[in-house]
CSV table of C-alpha atoms and ligand atoms in Angstrom, one decimal:
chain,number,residue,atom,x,y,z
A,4,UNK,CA,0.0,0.0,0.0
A,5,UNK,CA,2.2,3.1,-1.2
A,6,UNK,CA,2.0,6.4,0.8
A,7,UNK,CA,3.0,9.7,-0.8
A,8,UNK,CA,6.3,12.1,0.5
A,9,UNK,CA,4.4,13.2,3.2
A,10,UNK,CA,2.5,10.0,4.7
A,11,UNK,CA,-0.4,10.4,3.0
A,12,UNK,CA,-1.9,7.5,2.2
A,13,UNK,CA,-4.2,6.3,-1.6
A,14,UNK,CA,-7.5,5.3,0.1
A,15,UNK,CA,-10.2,7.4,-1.5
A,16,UNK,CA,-11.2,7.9,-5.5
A,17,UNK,CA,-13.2,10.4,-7.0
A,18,UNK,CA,-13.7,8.8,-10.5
A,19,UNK,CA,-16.0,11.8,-12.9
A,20,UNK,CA,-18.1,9.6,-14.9
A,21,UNK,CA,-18.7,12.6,-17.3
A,22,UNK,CA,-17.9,16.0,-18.3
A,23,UNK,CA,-21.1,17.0,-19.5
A,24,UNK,CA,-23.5,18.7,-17.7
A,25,UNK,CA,-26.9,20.0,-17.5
A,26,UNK,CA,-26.3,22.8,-15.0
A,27,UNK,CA,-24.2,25.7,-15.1
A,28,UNK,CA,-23.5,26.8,-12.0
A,29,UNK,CA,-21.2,30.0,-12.1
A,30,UNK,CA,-18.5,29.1,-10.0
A,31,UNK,CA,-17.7,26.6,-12.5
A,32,UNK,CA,-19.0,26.8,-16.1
A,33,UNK,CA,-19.8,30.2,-16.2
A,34,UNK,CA,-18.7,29.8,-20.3
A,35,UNK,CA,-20.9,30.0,-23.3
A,36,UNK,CA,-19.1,27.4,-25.0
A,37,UNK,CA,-16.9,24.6,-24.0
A,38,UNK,CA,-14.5,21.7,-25.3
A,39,UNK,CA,-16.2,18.5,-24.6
A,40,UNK,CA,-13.9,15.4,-24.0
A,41,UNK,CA,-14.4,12.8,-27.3
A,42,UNK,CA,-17.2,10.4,-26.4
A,43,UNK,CA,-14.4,7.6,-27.4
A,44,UNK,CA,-12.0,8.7,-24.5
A,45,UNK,CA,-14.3,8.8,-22.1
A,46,UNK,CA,-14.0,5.4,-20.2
A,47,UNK,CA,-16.3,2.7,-20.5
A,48,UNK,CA,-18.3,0.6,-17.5
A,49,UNK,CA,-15.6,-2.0,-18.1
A,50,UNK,CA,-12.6,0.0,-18.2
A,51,UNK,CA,-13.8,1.3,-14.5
A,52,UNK,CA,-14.4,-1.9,-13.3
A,53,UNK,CA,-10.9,-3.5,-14.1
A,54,UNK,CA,-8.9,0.1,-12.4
A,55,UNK,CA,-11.1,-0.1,-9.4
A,56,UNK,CA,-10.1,-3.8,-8.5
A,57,UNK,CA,-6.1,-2.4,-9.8
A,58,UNK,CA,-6.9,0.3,-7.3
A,59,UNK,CA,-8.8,-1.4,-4.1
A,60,UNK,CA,-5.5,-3.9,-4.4
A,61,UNK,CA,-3.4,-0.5,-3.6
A,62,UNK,CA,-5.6,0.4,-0.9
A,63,UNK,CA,-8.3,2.2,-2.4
A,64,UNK,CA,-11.5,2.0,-0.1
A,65,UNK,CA,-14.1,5.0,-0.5
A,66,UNK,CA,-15.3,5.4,-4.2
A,67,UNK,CA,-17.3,9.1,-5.1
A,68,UNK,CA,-18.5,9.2,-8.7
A,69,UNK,CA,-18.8,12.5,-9.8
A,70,UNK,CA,-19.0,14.8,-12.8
A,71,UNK,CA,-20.3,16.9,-14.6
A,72,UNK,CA,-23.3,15.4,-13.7
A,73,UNK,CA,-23.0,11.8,-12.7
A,74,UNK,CA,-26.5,11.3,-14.0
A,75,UNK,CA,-26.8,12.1,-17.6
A,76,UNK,CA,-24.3,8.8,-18.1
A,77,UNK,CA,-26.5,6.0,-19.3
A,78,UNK,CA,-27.3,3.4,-16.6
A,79,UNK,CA,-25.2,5.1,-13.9
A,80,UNK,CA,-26.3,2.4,-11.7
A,81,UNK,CA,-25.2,-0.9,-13.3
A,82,UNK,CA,-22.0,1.0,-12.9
A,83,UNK,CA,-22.3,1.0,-9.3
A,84,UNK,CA,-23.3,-2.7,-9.7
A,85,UNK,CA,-19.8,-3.7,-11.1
A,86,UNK,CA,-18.3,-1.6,-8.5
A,87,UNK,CA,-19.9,-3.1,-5.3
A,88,UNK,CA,-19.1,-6.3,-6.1
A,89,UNK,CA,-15.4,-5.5,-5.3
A,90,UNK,CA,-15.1,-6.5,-1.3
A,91,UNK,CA,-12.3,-4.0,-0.9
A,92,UNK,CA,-14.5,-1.0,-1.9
A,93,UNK,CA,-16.5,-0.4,1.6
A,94,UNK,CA,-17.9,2.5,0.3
A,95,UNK,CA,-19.8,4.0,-2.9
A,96,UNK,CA,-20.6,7.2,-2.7
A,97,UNK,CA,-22.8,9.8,-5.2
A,98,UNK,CA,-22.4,13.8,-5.7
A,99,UNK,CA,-24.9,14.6,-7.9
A,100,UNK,CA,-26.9,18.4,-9.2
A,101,UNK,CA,-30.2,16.4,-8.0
A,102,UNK,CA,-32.0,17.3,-11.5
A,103,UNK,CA,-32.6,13.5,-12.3
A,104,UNK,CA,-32.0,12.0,-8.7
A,105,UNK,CA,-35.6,11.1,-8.3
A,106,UNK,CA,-36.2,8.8,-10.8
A,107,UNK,CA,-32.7,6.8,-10.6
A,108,UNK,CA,-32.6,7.2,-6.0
A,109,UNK,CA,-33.9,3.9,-6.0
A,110,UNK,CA,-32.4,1.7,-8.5
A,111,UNK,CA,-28.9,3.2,-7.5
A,112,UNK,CA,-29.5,2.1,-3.7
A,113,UNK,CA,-30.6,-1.2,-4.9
A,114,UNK,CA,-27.1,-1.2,-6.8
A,115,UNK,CA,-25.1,-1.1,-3.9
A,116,UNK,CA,-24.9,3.0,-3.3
A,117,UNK,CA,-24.8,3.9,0.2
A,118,UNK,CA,-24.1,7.6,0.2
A,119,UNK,CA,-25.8,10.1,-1.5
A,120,UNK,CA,-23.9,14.3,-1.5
A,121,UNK,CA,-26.3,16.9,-3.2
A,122,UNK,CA,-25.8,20.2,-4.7
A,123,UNK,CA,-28.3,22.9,-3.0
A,124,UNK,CA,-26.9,26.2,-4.1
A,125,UNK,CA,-30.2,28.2,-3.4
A,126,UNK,CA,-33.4,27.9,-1.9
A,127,UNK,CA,-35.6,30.2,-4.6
A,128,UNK,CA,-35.9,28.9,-8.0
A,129,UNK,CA,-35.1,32.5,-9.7
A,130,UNK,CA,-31.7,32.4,-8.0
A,131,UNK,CA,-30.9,28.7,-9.6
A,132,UNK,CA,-32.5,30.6,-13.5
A,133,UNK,CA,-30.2,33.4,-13.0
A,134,UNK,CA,-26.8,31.8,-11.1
A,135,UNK,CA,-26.8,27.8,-12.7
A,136,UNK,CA,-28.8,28.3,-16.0
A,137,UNK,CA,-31.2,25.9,-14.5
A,138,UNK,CA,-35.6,25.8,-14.2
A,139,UNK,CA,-35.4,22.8,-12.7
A,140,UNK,CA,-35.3,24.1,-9.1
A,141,UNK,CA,-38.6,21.5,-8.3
A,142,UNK,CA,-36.7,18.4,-10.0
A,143,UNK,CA,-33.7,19.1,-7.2
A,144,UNK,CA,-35.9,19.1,-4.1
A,145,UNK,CA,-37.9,16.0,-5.5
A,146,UNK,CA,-34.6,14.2,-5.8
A,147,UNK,CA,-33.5,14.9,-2.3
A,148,UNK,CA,-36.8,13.8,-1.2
A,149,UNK,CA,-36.3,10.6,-3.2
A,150,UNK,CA,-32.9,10.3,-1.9
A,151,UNK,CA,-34.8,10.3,1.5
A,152,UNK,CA,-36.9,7.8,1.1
A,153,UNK,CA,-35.0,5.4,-0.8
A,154,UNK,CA,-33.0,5.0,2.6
A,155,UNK,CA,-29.8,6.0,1.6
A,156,UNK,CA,-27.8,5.4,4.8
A,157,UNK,CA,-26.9,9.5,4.1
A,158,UNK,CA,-27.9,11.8,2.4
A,159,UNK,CA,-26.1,14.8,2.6
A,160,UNK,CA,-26.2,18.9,1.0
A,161,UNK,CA,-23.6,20.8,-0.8
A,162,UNK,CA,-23.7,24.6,-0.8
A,163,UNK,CA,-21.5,26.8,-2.1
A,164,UNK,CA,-21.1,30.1,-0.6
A,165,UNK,CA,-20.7,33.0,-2.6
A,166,UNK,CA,-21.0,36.9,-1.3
A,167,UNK,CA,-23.7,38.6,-2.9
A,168,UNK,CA,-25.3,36.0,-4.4
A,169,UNK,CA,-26.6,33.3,-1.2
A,170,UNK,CA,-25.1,34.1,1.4
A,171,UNK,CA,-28.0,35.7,2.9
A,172,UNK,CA,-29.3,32.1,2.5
A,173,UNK,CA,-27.3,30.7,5.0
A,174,UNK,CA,-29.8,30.4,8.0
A,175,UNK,CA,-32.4,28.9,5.9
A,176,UNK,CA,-30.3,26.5,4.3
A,177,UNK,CA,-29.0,24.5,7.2
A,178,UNK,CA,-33.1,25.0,8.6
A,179,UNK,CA,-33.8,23.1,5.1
A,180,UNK,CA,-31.5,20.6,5.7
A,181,UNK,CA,-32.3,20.3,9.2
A,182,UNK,CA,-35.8,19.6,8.3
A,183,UNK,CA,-35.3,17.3,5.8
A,184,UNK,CA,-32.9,14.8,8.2
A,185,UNK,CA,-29.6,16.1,5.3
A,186,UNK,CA,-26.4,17.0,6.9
A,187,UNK,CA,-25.4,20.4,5.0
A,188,UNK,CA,-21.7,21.5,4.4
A,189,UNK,CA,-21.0,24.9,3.6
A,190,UNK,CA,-18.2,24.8,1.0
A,191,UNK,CA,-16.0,27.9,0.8
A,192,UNK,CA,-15.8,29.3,-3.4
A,193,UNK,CA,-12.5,27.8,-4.4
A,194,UNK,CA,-10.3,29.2,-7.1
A,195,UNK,CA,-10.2,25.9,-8.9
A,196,UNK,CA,-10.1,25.4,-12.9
A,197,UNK,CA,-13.5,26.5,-14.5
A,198,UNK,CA,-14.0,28.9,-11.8
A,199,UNK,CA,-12.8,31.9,-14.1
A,200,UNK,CA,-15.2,34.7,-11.9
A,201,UNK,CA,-13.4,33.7,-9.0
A,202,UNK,CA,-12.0,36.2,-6.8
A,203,UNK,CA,-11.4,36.5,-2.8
A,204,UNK,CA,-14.0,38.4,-2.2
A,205,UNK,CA,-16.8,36.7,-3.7
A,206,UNK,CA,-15.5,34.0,-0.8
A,207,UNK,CA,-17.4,33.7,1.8
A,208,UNK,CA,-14.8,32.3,4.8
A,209,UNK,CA,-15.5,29.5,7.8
A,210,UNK,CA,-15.1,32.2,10.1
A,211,UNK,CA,-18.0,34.3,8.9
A,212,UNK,CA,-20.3,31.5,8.7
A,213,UNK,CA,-19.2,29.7,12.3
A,214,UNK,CA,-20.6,34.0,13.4
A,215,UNK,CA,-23.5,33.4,11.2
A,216,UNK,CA,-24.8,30.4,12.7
A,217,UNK,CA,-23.6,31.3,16.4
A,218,UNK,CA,-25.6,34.5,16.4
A,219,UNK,CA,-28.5,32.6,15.4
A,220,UNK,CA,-28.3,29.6,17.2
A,221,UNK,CA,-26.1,30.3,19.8
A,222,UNK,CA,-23.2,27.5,20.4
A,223,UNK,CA,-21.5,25.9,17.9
A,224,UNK,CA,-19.4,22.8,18.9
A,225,UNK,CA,-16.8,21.4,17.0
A,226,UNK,CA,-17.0,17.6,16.8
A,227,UNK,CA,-13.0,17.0,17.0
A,228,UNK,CA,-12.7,13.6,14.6
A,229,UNK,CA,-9.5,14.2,13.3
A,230,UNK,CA,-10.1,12.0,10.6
A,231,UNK,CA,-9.4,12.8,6.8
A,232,UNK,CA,-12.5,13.7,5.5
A,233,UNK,CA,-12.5,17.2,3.7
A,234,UNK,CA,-15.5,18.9,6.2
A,235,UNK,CA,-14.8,19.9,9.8
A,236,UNK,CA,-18.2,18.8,11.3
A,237,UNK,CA,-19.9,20.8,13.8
A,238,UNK,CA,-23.1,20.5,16.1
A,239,UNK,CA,-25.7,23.3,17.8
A,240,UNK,CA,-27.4,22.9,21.1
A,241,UNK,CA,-30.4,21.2,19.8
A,242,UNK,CA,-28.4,18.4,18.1
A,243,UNK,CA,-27.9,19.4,14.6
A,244,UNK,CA,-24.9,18.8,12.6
A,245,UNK,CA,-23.4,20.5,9.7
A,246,UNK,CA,-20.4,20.9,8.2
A,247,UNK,CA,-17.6,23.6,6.7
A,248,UNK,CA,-15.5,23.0,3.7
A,249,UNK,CA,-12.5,25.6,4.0
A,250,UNK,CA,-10.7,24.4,1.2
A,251,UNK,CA,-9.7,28.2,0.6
A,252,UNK,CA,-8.9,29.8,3.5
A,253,UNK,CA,-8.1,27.0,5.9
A,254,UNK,CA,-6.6,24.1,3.3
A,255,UNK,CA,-6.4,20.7,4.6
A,256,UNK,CA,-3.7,19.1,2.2
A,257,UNK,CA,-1.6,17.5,4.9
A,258,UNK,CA,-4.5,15.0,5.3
A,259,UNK,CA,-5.6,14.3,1.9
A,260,UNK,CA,-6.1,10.7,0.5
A,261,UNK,CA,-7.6,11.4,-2.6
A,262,UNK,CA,-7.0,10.6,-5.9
A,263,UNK,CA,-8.9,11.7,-8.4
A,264,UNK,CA,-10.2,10.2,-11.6
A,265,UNK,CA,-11.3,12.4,-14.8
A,266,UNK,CA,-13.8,11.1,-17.0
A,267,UNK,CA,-11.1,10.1,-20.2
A,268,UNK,CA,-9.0,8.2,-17.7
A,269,UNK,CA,-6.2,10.7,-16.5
A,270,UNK,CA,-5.0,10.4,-12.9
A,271,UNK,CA,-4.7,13.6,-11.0
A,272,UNK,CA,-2.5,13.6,-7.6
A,273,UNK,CA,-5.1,16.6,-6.3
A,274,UNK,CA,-7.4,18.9,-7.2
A,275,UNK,CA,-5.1,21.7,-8.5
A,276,UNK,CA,-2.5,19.1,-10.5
A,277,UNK,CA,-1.5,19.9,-13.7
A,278,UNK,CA,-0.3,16.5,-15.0
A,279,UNK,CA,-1.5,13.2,-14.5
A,280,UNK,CA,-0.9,10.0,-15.8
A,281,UNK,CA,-2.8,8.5,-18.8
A,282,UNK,CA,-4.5,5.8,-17.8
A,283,UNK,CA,-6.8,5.0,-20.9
A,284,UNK,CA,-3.7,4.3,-22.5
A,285,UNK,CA,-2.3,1.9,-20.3
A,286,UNK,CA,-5.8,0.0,-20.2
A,287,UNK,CA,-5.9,0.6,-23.7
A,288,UNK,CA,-2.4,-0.8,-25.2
A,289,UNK,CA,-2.8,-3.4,-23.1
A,290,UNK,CA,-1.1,-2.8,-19.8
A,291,UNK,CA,-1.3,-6.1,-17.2
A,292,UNK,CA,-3.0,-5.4,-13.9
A,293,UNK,CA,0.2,-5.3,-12.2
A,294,UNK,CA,1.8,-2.8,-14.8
A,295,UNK,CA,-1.2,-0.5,-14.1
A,296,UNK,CA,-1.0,-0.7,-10.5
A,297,UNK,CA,3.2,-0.2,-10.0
A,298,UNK,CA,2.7,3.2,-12.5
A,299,UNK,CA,-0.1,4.1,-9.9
A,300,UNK,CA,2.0,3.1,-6.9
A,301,UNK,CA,4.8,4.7,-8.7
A,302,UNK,CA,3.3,8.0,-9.0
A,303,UNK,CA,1.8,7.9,-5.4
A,304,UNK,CA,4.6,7.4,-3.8
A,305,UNK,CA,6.3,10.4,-5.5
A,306,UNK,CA,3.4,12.5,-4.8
A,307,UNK,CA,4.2,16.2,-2.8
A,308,UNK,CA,0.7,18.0,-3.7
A,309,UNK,CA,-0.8,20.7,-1.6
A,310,UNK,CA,-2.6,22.8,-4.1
A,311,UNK,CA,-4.6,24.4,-2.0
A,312,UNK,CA,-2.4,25.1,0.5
A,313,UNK,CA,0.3,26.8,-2.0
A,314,UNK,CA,-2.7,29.1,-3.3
A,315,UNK,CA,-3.4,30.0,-0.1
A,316,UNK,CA,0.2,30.8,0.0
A,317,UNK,CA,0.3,33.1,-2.7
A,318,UNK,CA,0.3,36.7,-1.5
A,319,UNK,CA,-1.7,37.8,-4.8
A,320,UNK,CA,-4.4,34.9,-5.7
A,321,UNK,CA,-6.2,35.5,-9.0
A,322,UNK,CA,-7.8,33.0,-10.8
A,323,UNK,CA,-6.1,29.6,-11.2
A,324,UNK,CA,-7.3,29.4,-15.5
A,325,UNK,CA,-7.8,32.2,-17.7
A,326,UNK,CA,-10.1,31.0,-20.3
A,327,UNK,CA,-7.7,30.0,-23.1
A,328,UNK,CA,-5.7,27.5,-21.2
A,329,UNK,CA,-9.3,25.9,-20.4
A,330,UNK,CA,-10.1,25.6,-23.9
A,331,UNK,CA,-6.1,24.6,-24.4
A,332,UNK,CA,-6.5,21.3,-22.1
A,333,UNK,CA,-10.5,20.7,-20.9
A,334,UNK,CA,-8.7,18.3,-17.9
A,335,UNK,CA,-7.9,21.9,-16.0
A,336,UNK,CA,-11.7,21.9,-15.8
A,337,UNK,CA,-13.5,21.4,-12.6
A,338,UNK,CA,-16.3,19.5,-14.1
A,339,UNK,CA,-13.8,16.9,-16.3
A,340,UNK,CA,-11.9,16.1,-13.5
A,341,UNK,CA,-14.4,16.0,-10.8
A,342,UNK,CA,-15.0,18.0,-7.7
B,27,LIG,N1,-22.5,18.1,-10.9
B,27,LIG,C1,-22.4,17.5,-9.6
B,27,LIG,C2,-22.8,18.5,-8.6
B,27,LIG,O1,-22.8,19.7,-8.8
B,27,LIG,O2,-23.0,18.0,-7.5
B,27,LIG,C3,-21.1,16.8,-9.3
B,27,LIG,C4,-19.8,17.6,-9.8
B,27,LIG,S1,-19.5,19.1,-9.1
B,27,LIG,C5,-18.0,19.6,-9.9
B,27,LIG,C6,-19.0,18.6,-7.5
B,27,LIG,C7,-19.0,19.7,-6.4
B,27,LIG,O3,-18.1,20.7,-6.7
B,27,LIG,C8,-20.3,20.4,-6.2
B,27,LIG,O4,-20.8,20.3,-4.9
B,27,LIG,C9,-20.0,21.8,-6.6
B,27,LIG,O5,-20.8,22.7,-5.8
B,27,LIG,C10,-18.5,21.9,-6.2
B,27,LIG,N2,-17.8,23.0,-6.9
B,27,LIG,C11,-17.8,23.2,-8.2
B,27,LIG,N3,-17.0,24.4,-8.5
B,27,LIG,C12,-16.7,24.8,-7.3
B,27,LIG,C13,-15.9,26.0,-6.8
B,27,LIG,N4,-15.4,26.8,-7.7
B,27,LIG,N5,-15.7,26.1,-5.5
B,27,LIG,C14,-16.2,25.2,-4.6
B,27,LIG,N6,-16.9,24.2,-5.0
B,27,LIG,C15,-17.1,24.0,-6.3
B,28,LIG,FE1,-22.8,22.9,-11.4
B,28,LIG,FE2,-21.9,20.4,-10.8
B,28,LIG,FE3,-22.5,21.1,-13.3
B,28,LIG,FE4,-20.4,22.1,-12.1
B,28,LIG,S1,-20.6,20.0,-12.6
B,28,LIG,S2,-21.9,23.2,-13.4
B,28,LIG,S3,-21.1,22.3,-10.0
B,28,LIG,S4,-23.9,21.0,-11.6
B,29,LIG,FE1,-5.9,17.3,-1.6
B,29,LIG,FE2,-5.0,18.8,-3.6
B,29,LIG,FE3,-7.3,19.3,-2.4
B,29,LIG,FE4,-5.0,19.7,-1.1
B,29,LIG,S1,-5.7,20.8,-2.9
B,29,LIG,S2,-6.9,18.8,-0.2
B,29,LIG,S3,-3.8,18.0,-1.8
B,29,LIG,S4,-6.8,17.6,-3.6
């Protein structure tokens, strides 16, 4: 099982099943136009079966599909089929815009998905219209409510701060999530690739919202799990939990297990890499399963990434991808490699 320069271990894969999406959400395809990945490239049911068994035999043990929108890819669920047959893989996970959730909640947990993450940006159907190019406000909050009752063993809310456009709907998100039994996380905007409105002070900070919540609901408790998940969880008086995502301005690289996956097969060591290594091609020309897996424990082992601890460094933080090197190489892109 290979650990990376700094002790990290490979336990966790995001794999993005697709780049294409039926959302738009500013933060991260804020473009008119984009450069799709070729539908050849992208990697096939069977291709993700074989890497996940190459990968559970180096340690991996949490699997998160992804996207673009995990959804629009035909038959997401006989993926997670194939996938949960692996005994290595304890756990499948979903993030997902909710649009189709409703009518695919129940296959997928027949499937062998256990955890379901979903996108809630806004509470008011005009905000999702004018901020994510999306009328299908009412399709989201039926899939959640699917997601609900198709006993998912959790379901749990994204939302992505941003000043000035719902921040003001702090409060009544985590009171939405509270009363439908979701565990929000508030994820601070990050200045990944695709995010090319980015800028600090459309970032909304842990700090601020800890306040926010506190002069609402009086005391916030940090639950202190030291573990390696992403979100530092915390809990009010009345027993409600939620969660802070401070990838910007407190980063969390020391602790980060995850590889990540995008959807034509390239490898990336963490969310800001810039190279990767090709995996379609090794699948593709042939590559035995222990070829595959010394190039991945190869690469691992050599891995030093703290992305977004060395933009937090940087004493004057613009945005990571100007437009044209986007379009240069679509991997840069949020929504190819998988958030
Ligand atoms: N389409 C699915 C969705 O939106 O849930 C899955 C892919 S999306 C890239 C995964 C997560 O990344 C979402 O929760 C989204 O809010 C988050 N995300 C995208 N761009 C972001 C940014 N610039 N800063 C912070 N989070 C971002
Ligand atoms: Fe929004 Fe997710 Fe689509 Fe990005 S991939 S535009 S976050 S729905
Ligand atoms: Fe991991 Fe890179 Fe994100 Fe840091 S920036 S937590 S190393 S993926």
């Amino acid at each position: 099982m290979p650990s990376d320069t700094l002790g990290r271990p490979l336990r966790n894969l995001r794999i993005s099943v697709t780049d294409r999406c039926n959302m738009r959400c500013r933060y991260c395809m804020p473009e008119a136009e984009y450069v799709w990945l070729p539908r050849e490239s992208i990697l096939t049911f069977e291709e993700l079966d074989r890497l996940t068994g190459i990968f559970a035999s180096l340690g991996i043990r949490k699997i998160r599909l992804t996207g673009g929108e995990p959804l629009l890819r035909h038959d997401l669920a006989s993926l997670v089929r194939r996938l949960a047959r692996h005994q290595d893989i304890q756990d499948i996970a979903l993030t997902t815009n909710g649009i189709l959730l409703a009518r695919a909640a129940e296959a997928l947990h027949a499937a062998g998905l256990r955890r379901v993450t979903v996108s809630l940006d806004t509470l008011r159907p005009e905000r999702m219209v004018a901020f994510a190019r999306s009328a299908r406000h009412g399709d989201v909050l039926e899939g959640i409510a699917a997601a609900k009752a198709a006993g998912f063993a959790s379901v749990k809310l994204n939302t992505v701060l941003i000043r000035g456009y719902n921040d003001d709907e702090l409060l009544d998100l985590l009171e939405f999530a509270r009363a439908t039994g979701a565990e929000i996380r508030f994820i601070e905007y990050m200045d990944v690739g695709g995010a090319t409105q980015w800028d600090m002070g459309k970032v909304v900070p842990q700090r601020e919202i800890l306040d926010a919540v506190a002069a609402r609901h009086g005391q916030v408790t940090p639950l202190r799990e030291h573990d390696w998940a992403p979100a530092e969880r915390f809990s009010l008086e009345d027993g409600t939990v939620f969660g802070v995502i401070a990838s910007t301005t407190a980063p969390f690289c020391r602790t980060c297990d995850r590889a990540r996956l995008t959807a034509d097969g390239t490898l990336l060591l963490c969310l800001y890499g810039e190279n990767g290594l090709d995996m379609r091609e090794l699948l593709r020309l042939g590559a035995s399963d222990e070829e595959i897996a010394g190039r991945i424990g190869g690469v691992w082992s050599a891995r030093a990434d703290r992305g977004a601890e060395a933009r937090a460094a940087l004493a004057d933080r613009g945005v990571l991808h100007q437009i044209a090197s986007l379009r240069a190489d679509p991997r840069r892109e949020m929504h190819t490699r998988g958030g």
